[in-house]
Every structure is written in structure tokens, then in C-alpha cells.
mmCIF file of C-alpha atoms in Angstrom:
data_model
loop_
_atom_site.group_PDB
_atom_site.id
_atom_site.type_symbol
_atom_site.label_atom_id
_atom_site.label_comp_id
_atom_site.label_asym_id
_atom_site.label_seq_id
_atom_site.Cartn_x
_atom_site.Cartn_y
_atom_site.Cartn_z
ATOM 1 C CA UNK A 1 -84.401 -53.166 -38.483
ATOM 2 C CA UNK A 2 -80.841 -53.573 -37.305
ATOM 3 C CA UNK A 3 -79.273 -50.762 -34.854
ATOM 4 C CA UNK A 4 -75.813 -50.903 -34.281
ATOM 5 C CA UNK A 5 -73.999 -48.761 -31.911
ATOM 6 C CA UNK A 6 -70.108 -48.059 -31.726
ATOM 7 C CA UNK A 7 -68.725 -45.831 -29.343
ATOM 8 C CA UNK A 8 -65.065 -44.112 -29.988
ATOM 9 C CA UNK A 9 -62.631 -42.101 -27.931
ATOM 10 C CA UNK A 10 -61.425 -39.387 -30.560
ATOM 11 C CA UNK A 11 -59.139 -37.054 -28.016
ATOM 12 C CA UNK A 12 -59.868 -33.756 -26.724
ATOM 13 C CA UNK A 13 -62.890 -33.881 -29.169
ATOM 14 C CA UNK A 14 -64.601 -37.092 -27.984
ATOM 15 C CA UNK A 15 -67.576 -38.656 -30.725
ATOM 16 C CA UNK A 16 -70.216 -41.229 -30.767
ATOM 17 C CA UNK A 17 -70.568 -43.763 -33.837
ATOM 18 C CA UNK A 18 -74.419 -44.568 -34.718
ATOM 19 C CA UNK A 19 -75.312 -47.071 -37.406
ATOM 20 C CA UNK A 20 -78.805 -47.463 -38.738
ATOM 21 C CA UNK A 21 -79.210 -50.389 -41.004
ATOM 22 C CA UNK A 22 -82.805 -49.910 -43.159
ATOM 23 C CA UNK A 23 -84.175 -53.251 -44.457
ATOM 24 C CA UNK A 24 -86.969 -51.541 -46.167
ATOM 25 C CA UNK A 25 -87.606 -51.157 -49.953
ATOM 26 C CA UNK A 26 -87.085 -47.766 -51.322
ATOM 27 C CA UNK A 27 -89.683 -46.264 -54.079
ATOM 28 C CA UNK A 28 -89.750 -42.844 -55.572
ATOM 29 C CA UNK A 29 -90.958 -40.896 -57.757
ATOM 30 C CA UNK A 30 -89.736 -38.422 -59.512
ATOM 31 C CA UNK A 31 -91.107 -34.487 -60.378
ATOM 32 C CA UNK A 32 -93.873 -33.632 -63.126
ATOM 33 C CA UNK A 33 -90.412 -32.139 -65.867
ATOM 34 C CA UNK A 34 -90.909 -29.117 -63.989
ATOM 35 C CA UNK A 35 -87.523 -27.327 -64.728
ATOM 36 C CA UNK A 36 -87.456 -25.400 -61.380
ATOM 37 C CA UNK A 37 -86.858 -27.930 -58.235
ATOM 38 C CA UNK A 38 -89.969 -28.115 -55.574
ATOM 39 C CA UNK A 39 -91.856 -29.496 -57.909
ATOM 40 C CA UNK A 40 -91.001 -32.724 -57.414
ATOM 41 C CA UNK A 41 -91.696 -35.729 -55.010
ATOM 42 C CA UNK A 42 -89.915 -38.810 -53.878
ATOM 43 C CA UNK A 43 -90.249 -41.055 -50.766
ATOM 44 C CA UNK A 44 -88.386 -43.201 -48.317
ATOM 45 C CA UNK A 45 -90.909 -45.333 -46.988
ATOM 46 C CA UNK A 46 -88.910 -45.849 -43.369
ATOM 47 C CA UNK A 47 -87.520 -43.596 -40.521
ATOM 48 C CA UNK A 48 -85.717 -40.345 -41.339
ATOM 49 C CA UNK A 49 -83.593 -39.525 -37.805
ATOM 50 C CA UNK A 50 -84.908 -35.584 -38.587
ATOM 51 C CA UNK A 51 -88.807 -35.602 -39.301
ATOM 52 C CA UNK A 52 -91.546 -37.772 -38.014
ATOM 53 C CA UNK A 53 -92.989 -37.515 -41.756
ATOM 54 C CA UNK A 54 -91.599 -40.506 -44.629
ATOM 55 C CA UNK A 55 -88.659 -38.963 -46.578
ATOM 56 C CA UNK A 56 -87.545 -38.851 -50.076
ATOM 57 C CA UNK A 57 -84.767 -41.175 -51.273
ATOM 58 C CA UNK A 58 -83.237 -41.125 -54.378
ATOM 59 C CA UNK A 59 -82.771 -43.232 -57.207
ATOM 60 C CA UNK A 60 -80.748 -42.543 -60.309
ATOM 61 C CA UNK A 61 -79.849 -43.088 -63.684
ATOM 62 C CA UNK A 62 -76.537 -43.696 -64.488
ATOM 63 C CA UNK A 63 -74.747 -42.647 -67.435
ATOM 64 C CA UNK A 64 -71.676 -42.597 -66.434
ATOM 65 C CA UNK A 65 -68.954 -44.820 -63.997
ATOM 66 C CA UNK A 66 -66.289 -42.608 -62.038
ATOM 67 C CA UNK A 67 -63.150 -44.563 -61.157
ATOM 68 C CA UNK A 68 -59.993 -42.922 -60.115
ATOM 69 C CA UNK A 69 -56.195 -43.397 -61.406
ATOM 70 C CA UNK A 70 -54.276 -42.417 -58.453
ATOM 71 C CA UNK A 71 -55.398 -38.494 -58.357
ATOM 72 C CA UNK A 72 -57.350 -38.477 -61.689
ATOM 73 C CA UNK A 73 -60.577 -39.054 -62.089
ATOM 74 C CA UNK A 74 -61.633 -40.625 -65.313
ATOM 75 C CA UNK A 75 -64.776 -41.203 -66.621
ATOM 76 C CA UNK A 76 -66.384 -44.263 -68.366
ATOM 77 C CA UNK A 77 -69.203 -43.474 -70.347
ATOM 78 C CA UNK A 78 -71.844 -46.537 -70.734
ATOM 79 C CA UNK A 79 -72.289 -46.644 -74.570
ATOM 80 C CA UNK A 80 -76.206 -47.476 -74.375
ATOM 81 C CA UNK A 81 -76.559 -44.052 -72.103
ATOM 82 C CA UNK A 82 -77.015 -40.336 -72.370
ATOM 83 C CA UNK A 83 -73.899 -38.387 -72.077
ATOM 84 C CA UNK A 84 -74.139 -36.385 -68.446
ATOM 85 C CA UNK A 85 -71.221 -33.755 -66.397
ATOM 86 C CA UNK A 86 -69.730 -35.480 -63.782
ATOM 87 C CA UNK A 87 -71.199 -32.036 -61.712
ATOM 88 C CA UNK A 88 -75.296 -31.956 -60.612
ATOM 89 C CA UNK A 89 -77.135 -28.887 -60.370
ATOM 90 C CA UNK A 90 -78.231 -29.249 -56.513
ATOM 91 C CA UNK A 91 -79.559 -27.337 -53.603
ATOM 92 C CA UNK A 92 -80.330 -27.496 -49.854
ATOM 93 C CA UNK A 93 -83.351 -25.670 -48.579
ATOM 94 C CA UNK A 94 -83.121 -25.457 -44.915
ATOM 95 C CA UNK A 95 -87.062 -24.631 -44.409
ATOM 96 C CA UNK A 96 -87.742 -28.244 -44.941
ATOM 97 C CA UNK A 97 -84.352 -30.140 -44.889
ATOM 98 C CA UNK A 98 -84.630 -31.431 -48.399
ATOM 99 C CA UNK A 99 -82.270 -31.939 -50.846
ATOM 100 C CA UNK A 100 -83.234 -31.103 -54.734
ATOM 101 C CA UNK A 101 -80.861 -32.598 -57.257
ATOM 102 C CA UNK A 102 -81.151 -31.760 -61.169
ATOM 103 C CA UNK A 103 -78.870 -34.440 -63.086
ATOM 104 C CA UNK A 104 -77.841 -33.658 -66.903
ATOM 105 C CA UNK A 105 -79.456 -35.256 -69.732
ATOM 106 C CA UNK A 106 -80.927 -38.421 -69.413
ATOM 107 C CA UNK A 107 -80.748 -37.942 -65.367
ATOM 108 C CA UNK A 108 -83.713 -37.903 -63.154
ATOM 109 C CA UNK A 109 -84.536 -35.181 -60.622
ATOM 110 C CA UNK A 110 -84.398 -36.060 -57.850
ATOM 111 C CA UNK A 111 -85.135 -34.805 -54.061
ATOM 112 C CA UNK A 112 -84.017 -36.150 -50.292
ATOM 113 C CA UNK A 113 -84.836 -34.815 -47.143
ATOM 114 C CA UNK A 114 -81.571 -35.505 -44.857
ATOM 115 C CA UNK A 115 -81.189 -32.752 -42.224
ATOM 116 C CA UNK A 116 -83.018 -29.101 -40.253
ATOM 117 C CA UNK A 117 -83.154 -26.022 -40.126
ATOM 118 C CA UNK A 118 -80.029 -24.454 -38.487
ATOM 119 C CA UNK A 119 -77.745 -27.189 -39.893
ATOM 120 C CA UNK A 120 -74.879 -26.948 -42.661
ATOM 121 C CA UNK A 121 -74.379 -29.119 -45.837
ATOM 122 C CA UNK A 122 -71.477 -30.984 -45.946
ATOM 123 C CA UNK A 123 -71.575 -32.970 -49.306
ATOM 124 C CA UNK A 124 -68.691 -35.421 -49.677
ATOM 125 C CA UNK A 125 -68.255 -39.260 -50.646
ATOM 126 C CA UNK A 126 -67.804 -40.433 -47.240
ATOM 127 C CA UNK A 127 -68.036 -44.169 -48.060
ATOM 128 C CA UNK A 128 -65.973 -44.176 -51.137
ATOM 129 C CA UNK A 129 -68.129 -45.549 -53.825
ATOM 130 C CA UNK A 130 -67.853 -42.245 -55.966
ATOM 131 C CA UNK A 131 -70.932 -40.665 -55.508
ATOM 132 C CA UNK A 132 -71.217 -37.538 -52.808
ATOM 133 C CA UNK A 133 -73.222 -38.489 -50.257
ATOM 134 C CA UNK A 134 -76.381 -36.490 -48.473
ATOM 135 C CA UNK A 135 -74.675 -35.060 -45.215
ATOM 136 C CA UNK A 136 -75.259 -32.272 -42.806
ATOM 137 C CA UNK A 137 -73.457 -30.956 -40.008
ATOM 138 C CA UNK A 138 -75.212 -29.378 -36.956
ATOM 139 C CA UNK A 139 -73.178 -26.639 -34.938
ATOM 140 C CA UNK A 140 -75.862 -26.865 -32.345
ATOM 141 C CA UNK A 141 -74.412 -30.342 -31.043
ATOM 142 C CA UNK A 142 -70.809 -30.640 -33.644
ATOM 143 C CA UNK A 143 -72.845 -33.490 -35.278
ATOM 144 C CA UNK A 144 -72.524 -34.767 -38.191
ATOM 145 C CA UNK A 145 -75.349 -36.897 -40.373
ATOM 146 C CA UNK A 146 -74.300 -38.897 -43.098
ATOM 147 C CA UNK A 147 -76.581 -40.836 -45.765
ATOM 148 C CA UNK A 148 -74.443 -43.157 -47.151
ATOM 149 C CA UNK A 149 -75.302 -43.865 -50.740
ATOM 150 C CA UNK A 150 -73.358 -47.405 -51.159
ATOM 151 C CA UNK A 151 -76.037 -48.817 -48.829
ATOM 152 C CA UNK A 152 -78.666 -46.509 -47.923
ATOM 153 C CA UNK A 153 -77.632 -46.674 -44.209
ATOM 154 C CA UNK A 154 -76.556 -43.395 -42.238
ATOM 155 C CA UNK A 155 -74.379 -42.643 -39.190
ATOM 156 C CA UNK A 156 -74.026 -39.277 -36.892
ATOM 157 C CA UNK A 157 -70.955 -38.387 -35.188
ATOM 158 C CA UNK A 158 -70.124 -35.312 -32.830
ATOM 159 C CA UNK A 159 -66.882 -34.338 -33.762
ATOM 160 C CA UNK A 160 -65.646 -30.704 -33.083
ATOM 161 C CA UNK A 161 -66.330 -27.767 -30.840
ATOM 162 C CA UNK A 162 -68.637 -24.636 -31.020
ATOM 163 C CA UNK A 163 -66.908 -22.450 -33.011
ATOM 164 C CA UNK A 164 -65.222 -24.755 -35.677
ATOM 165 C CA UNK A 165 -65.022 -24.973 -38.966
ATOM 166 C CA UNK A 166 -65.755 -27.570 -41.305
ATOM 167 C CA UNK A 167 -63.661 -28.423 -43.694
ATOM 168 C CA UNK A 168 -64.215 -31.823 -45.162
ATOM 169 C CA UNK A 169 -61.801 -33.126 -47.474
ATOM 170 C CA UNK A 170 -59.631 -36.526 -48.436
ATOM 171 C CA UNK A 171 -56.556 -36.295 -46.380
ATOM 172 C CA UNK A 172 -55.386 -39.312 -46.102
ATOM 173 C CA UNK A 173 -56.160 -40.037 -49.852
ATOM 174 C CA UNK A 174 -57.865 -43.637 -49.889
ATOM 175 C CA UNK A 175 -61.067 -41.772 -51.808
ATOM 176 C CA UNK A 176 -63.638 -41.046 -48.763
ATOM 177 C CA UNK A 177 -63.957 -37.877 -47.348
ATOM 178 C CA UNK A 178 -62.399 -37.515 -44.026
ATOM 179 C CA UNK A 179 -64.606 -35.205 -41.432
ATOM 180 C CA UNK A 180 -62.567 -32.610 -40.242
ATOM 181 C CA UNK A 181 -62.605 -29.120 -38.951
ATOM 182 C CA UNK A 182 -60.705 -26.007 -38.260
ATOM 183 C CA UNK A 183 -60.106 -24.749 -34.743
ATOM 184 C CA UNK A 184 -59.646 -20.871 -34.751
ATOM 185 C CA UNK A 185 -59.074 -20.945 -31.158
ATOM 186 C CA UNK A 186 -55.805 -22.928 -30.955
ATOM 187 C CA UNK A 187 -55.045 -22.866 -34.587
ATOM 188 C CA UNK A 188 -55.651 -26.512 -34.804
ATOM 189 C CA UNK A 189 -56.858 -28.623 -37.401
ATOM 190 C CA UNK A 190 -58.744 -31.921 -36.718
ATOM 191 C CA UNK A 191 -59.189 -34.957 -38.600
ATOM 192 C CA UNK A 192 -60.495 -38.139 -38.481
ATOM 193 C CA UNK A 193 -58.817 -40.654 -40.777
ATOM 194 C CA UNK A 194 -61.672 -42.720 -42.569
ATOM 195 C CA UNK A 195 -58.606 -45.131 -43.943
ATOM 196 C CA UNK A 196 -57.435 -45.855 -40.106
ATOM 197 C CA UNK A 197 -60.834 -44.821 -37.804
ATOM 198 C CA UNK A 198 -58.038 -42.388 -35.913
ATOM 199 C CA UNK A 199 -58.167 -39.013 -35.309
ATOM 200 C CA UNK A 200 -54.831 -36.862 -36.681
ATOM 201 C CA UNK A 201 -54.581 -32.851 -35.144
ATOM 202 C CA UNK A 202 -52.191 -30.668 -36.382
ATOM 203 C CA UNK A 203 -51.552 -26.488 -35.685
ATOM 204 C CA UNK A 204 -51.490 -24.335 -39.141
ATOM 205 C CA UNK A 205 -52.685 -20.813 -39.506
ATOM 206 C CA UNK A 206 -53.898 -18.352 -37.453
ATOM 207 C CA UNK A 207 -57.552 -17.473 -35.642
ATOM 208 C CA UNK A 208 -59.150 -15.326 -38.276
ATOM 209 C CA UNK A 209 -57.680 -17.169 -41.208
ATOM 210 C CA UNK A 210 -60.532 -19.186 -43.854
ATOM 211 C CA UNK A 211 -60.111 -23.289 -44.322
ATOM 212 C CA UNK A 212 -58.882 -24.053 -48.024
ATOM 213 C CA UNK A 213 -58.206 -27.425 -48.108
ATOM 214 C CA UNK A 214 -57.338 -28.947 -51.745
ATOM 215 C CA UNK A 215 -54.743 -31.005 -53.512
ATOM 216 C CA UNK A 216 -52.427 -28.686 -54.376
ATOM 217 C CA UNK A 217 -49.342 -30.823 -54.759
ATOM 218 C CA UNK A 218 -51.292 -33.404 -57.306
ATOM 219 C CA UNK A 219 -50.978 -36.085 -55.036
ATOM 220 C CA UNK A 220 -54.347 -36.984 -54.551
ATOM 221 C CA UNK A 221 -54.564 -36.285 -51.052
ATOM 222 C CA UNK A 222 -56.171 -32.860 -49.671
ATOM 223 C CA UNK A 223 -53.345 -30.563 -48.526
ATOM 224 C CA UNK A 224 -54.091 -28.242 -45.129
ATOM 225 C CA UNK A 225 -54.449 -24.520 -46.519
ATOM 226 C CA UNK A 226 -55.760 -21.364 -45.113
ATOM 227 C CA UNK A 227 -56.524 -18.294 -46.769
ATOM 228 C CA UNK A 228 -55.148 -14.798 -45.117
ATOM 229 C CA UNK A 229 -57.234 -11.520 -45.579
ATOM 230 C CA UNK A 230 -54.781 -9.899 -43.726
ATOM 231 C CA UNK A 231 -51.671 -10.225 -45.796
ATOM 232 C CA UNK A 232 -54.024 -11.645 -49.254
ATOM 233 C CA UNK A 233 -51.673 -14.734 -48.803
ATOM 234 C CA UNK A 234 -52.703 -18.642 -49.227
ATOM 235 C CA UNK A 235 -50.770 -20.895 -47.144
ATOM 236 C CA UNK A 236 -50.625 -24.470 -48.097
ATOM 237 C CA UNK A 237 -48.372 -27.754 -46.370
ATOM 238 C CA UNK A 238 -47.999 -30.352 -49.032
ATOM 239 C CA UNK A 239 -49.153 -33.406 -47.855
ATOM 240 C CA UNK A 240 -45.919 -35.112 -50.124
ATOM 241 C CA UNK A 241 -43.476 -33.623 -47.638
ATOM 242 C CA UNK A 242 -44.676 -30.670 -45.422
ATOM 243 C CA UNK A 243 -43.291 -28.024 -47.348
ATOM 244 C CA UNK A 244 -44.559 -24.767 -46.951
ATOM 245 C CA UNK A 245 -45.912 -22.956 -49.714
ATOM 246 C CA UNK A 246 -47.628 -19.322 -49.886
ATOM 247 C CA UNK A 247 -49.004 -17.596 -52.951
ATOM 248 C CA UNK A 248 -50.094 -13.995 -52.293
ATOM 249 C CA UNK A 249 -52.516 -12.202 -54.483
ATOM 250 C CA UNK A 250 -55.938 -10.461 -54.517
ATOM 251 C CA UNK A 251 -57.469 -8.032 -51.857
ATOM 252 C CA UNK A 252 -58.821 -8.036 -48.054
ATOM 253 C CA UNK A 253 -62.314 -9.441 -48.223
ATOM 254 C CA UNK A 254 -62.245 -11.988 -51.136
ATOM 255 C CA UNK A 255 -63.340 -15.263 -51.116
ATOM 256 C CA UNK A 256 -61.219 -18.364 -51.740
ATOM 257 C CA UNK A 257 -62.459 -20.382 -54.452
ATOM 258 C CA UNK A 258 -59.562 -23.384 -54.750
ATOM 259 C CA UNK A 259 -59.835 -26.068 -57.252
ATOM 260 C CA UNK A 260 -58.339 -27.303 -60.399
ATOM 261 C CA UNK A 261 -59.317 -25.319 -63.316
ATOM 262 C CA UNK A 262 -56.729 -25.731 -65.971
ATOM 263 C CA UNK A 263 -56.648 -30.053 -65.584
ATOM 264 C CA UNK A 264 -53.317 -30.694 -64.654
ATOM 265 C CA UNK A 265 -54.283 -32.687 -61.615
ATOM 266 C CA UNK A 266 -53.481 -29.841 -58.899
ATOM 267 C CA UNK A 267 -55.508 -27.410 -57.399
ATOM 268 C CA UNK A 268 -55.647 -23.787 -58.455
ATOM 269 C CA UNK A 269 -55.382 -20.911 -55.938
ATOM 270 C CA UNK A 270 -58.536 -18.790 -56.451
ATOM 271 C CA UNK A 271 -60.169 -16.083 -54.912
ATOM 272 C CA UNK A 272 -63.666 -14.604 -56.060
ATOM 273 C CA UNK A 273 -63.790 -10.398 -55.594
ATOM 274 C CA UNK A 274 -67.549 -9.826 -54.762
ATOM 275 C CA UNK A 275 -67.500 -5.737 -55.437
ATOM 276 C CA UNK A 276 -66.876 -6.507 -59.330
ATOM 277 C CA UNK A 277 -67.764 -10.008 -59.539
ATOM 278 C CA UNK A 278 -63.816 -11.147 -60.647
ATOM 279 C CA UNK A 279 -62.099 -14.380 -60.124
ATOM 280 C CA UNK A 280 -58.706 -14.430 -59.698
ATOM 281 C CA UNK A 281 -56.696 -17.806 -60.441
ATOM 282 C CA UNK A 282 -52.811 -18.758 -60.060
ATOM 283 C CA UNK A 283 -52.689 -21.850 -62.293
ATOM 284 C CA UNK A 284 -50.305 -24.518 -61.037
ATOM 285 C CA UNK A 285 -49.721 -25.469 -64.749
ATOM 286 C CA UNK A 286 -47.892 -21.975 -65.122
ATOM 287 C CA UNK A 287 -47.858 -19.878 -62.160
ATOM 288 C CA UNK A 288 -49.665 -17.233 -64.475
ATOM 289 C CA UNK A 289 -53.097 -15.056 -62.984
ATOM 290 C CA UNK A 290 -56.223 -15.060 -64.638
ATOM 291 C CA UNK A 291 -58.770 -12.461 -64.210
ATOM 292 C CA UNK A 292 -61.895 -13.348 -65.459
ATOM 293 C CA UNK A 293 -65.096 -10.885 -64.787
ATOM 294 C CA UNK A 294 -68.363 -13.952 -63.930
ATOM 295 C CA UNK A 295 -71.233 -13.312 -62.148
ATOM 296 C CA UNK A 296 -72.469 -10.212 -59.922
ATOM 297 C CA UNK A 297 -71.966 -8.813 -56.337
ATOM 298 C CA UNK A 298 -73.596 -11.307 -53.511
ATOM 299 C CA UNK A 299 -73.731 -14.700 -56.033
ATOM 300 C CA UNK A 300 -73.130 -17.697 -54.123
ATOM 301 C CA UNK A 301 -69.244 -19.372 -56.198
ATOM 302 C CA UNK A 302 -70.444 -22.780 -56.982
ATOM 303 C CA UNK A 303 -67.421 -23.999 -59.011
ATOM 304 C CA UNK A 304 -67.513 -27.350 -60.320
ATOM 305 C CA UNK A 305 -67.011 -29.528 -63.400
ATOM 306 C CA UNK A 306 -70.188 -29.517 -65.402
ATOM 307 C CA UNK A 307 -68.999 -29.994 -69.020
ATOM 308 C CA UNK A 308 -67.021 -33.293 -67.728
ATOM 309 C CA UNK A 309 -63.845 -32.085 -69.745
ATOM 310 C CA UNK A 310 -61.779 -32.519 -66.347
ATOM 311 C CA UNK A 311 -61.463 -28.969 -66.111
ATOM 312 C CA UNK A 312 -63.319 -26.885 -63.098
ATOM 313 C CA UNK A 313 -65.636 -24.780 -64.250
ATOM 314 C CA UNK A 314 -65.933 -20.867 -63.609
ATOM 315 C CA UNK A 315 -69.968 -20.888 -62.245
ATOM 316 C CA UNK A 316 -72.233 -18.665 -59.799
ATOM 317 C CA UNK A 317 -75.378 -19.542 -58.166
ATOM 318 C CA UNK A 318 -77.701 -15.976 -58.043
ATOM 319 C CA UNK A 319 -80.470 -16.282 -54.964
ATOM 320 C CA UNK A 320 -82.699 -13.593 -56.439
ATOM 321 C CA UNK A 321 -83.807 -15.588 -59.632
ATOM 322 C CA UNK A 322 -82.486 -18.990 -58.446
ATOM 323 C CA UNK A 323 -80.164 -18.870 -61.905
ATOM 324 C CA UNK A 324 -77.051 -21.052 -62.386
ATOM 325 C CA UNK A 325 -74.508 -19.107 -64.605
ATOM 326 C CA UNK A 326 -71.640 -21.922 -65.804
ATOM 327 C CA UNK A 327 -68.919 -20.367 -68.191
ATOM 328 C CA UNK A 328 -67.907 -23.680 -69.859
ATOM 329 C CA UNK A 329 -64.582 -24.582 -69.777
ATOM 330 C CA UNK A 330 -64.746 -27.588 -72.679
ATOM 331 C CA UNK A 331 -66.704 -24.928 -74.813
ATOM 332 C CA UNK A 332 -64.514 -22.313 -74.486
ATOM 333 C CA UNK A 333 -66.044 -20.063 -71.560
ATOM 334 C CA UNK A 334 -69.880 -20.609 -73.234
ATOM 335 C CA UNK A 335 -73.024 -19.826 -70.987
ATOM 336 C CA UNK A 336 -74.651 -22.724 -69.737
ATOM 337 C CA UNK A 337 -77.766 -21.183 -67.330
ATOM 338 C CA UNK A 338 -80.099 -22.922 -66.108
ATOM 339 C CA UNK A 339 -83.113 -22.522 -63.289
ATOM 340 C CA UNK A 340 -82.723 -24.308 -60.285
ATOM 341 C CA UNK A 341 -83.643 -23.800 -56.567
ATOM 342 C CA UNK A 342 -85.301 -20.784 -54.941
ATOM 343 C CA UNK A 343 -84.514 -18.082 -52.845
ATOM 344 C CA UNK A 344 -83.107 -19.258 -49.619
ATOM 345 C CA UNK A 345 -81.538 -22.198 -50.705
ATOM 346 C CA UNK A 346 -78.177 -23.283 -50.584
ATOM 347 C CA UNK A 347 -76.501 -24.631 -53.361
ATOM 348 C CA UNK A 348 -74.412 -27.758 -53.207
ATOM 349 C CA UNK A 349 -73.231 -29.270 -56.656
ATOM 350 C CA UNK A 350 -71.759 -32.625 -56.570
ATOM 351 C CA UNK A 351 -72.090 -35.854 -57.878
ATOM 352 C CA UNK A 352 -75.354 -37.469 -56.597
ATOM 353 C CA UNK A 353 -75.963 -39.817 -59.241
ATOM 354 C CA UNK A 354 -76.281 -43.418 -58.636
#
């Protein structure tokens, strides 16, 4: 076993760079078909930084390669394979720190314990290969834990302040997700550059305002965008040439829900009303509203691209039964539900598959 240890000055924010390089041989094994995840069992026969007890690590199936065409992702579908949504049904439990994963057809469940009780999951593809990455972020020390899955080696980093926000995203648009967060305090947003290793800060918004980070301007880089109860206002800087942009719409209280769900390469304004369960979104293809009534009062908004049609799909994730309700966007607005999780959990759909 190789440690590594790197040490970084990062500003008023200050971090430490740990590398843990595992020479051990994975195994796993996956659940007994079980459609509801806990059922399953997988193990990482070395150290886990988080429990003294062997871990799961996952291995998948894959069915299909991700590659992207400036800020397009395209898909490449392996002929010999099972067709499967770029999106996985997924979700953290906190209680024990374990990931549970359900693929699409042809995919295997998986699980992977990565994190504790009291931390936050921060999915992303931090090392670039495509494929989010198991990650957590724990307020009690602003660290970060990162599983990388090109590798199978992890890092922690403290970066940020109590009473931050995360807000992950690409910035600097070389594919990897940059670790960054939102200062209410100073109205300052922090982010360290995985193309360059160097820590960027800039002021936008106010204290009180919600993180929306997306690529609004199509330029496949993330865009720094806050959401306003106050004034029901989105304000966005495009990252093409710092021009401010605002889009006002909804009501005090909603949620913003950003992402691209009409395919044109740019991200949607979108805000989720939880009193009737309506989701409001400003295409950038038109400028027009839609208003589309999905899900109930207190669902977790998991929006993501499940069908694979390159279109962001309308989807809610409902605690009380641990149902997924997916209005398909390739199928025009069908029900895809499915059981996954328990009460408790957190759900965190990505793309896990390796």
C-alpha cells in the first residue's frame, strides 16, 4: 500500500490533499434480484477511511460508452449489450454510509459504503472518466471524500467554511467536477479548478439566496447562478462573457430544479412548487413556461435523464414508499416507477456504471 500526501495553500480557505493508492483485488457480489436495494451485498476487501468493517466496491456492466462533443454528451451503445439510461436509480442511506445503485437492464446492482452519518452526498465525475464518482462532503470538518472510479483510489480535501454551500459543478469545463461552494456570508463563491489545481473566488448573489449552478449559455462549462425567493428571480453570469442574465418566475418558497429538459444543449430554469406538486420550466429553446403537475407535496426532485433521449427527465423520489416516479421524456411524459431505497435515504441518481 502506497500513501501519498500533498499539501496545498488554497487562500483564505486553506486544504489538505490525501492520496490512498489500494493495491488490493476487488471482489463483489452482487444482491439475490431483490428489486428493493438492502438486499444486496458487495465487498472491498481493503481499508475504507470511514468504518473499521471491509466495504463494498462496485463493479459494473457496461452497456454503454459516454464521450462528450464539446457540451454534448453522446452515447455509444456496444452492439453485443443491453440497451441502459445514461441515469441510475441510486440512494445514500446515512445509517450505514452505503451507497445502493440500481442500473437499467442488463446492469448489476450494486452497493458501496463511502461516507457517515452526518455527511452530504456530493456525486460528480471528479476524475473525468465519465462515470460519477462515490463522494461525500462532511460539514463537521468542510471535508470532502472522493472515490475515484478511474482507479479505485480516493482523496479528502477540507475546502470551505461552516456554513457553506456546496455546489459542485464543471466550471472550468475540461469534464471533472470542480469542488466548490457558496459563501452566504460574504456572497462569495469558491472554486477549485481541477484543470489548473488553483483556487478561483468570485462575489455573486446575496446571503439568503440558493446555489444553481448549470450551463446555461451551452458552453459546456457550469455558469454561477443563484436562485432569489425574495424577488422569484434566477440570476445567472455566463461563463462565455459575464453577462448578466435574470429570469423571474414562480413563487417565494419553491425549489430550483435547473437542467436541460428540452435538449438543446443549455440548461432550463426550473423551479418545483411543493404545495401542488408543479414544475415550472423557462426553456432556453423558446423562452416559453411549462407547467407540468408531477409528484406530491414533500417528494424529494430527482431530475435526470433516464430514457437516454438527451432530454432531462421530469422525476420525484417519494420517502414514504421509497417509489421513483419518472415522466419519460423520449416516451412522451409515460410513467416509469420503480422501487428503490427506503425511508431515510437520500437519493442521488447519476451515472455509476463502469
Amino acid at each position: 500500500m502506497i500513501l501519498i500526501i500533498c499539501s496545498l495553500t488554497l487562500g483564505v480557505l486553506g486544504s489538505g490533499l490525501k492520496y490512498l493508492e489500494q493495491d488490493a483485488m476487488r471482489q463483489r457480489r452482487t444482491d439475490d434480484g431483490g428489486r428493493r436495494a438492502g438486499n444486496g451485498q458487495s465487498f472491498l476487501n481493503k481499508f475504507n477511511p470511514f468504518l473499521p468493517a471491509p466495504s463494498p466496491s462496485p463493479v459494473f456492466r457496461l452497456s454503454k460508452e459516454y464521450l462528450y462533443s464539446g457540451p454534448r454528451l453522446l452515447a455509444v451503445e456496444d452492439a453485443g449489450a443491453d440497451a441502459a439510461p445514461p441515469a441510475d436509480l441510486a440512494v445514500w442511506r446515512p445509517s450505514t454510509g452505503t451507497w445502493w445503485v440500481l442500473g437499467g437492464e442488463g446492469s448489476q446492482q450494486v452497493t458501496f459504503q463511502w461516507g457517515a452519518d452526518g455527511d452530504r452526498p456530493v456525486p460528480g465525475d471528479y476524475d473525468g472518466d465519465g462515470k460519477t464518482d462515490f463522494s461525500v462532503f462532511r460539514p463537521a470538518a468542510n471535508q470532502w471524500w472522493v472515490f475515484k472510479s478511474s482507479d479505485s483510489t480516493y482523496y479528502s480535501i477540507t475546502y470551505g467554511t461552516g456554513g457553506d454551500q456546496v455546489a459542485q459543478a464543471d466550471y472550468d469545463g475540461d469534464g471533472k467536477t470542480d469542488l466548490a461552494v457558496f459563501r452566504p456570508s460574504n456572497r462569495t463563491w469558491y472554486i477549485l479548478q481541477s484543470g489548473t489545481s488553483q483556487p478561483a473566488q468570485q462575489q455573486f448573489g446575496l446571503s439568503g439566496d440558493t446555489p444553481a449552478p448549470a450551463d446555461y449559455d451551452g458552453d459546456g462549462r457550469a455558469d454561477l447562478a443563484v436562485w432569489r425567493n425574495s424577488d422569484t428571480t434566477f440570476y445567472s453570469s455566463n461563463s462565455t462573457n459575464g453577462q448578466l442574465v435574470t429570469a423571474t418566475f414562480g413563487t417565494n418558497g419553491d425549489r430550483p430544479v435547473s437542467a436541460d429538459y428540452d435538449g438543446d444543449g443549455r440548461a432550463d430554469y426550473a423551479l418545483f412548487h411543493d404545495s401542488t406538486a408543479t414544475w415550472f420550466i423557462r426553456n432556453s429553446s423558446n423562452s416559453t413556461i411549462q407547467t407540468i403537475q408531477w409528484g406530491a407535496s414533500d417528494d424529494s426532485v430527482v431530475p435526470n435523464d433516464y430514457d437516454g433521449d438527451g432530454k432531462v427527465d421530469i422525476a420525484v423520489w417519494r420517502s414514504l414508499n421509497a417509489n421513483w416516479y419518472i415522466r419519460k421524456s423520449g416516451s412522451g411524459g409515460a410513467l416509469r416507477q420503480e422501487i428503490w431505497g427506503t425511508a431515510g435515504d437520500i437519493p442521488v441518481p447519476a451515472f455509476y456504471r463502469r
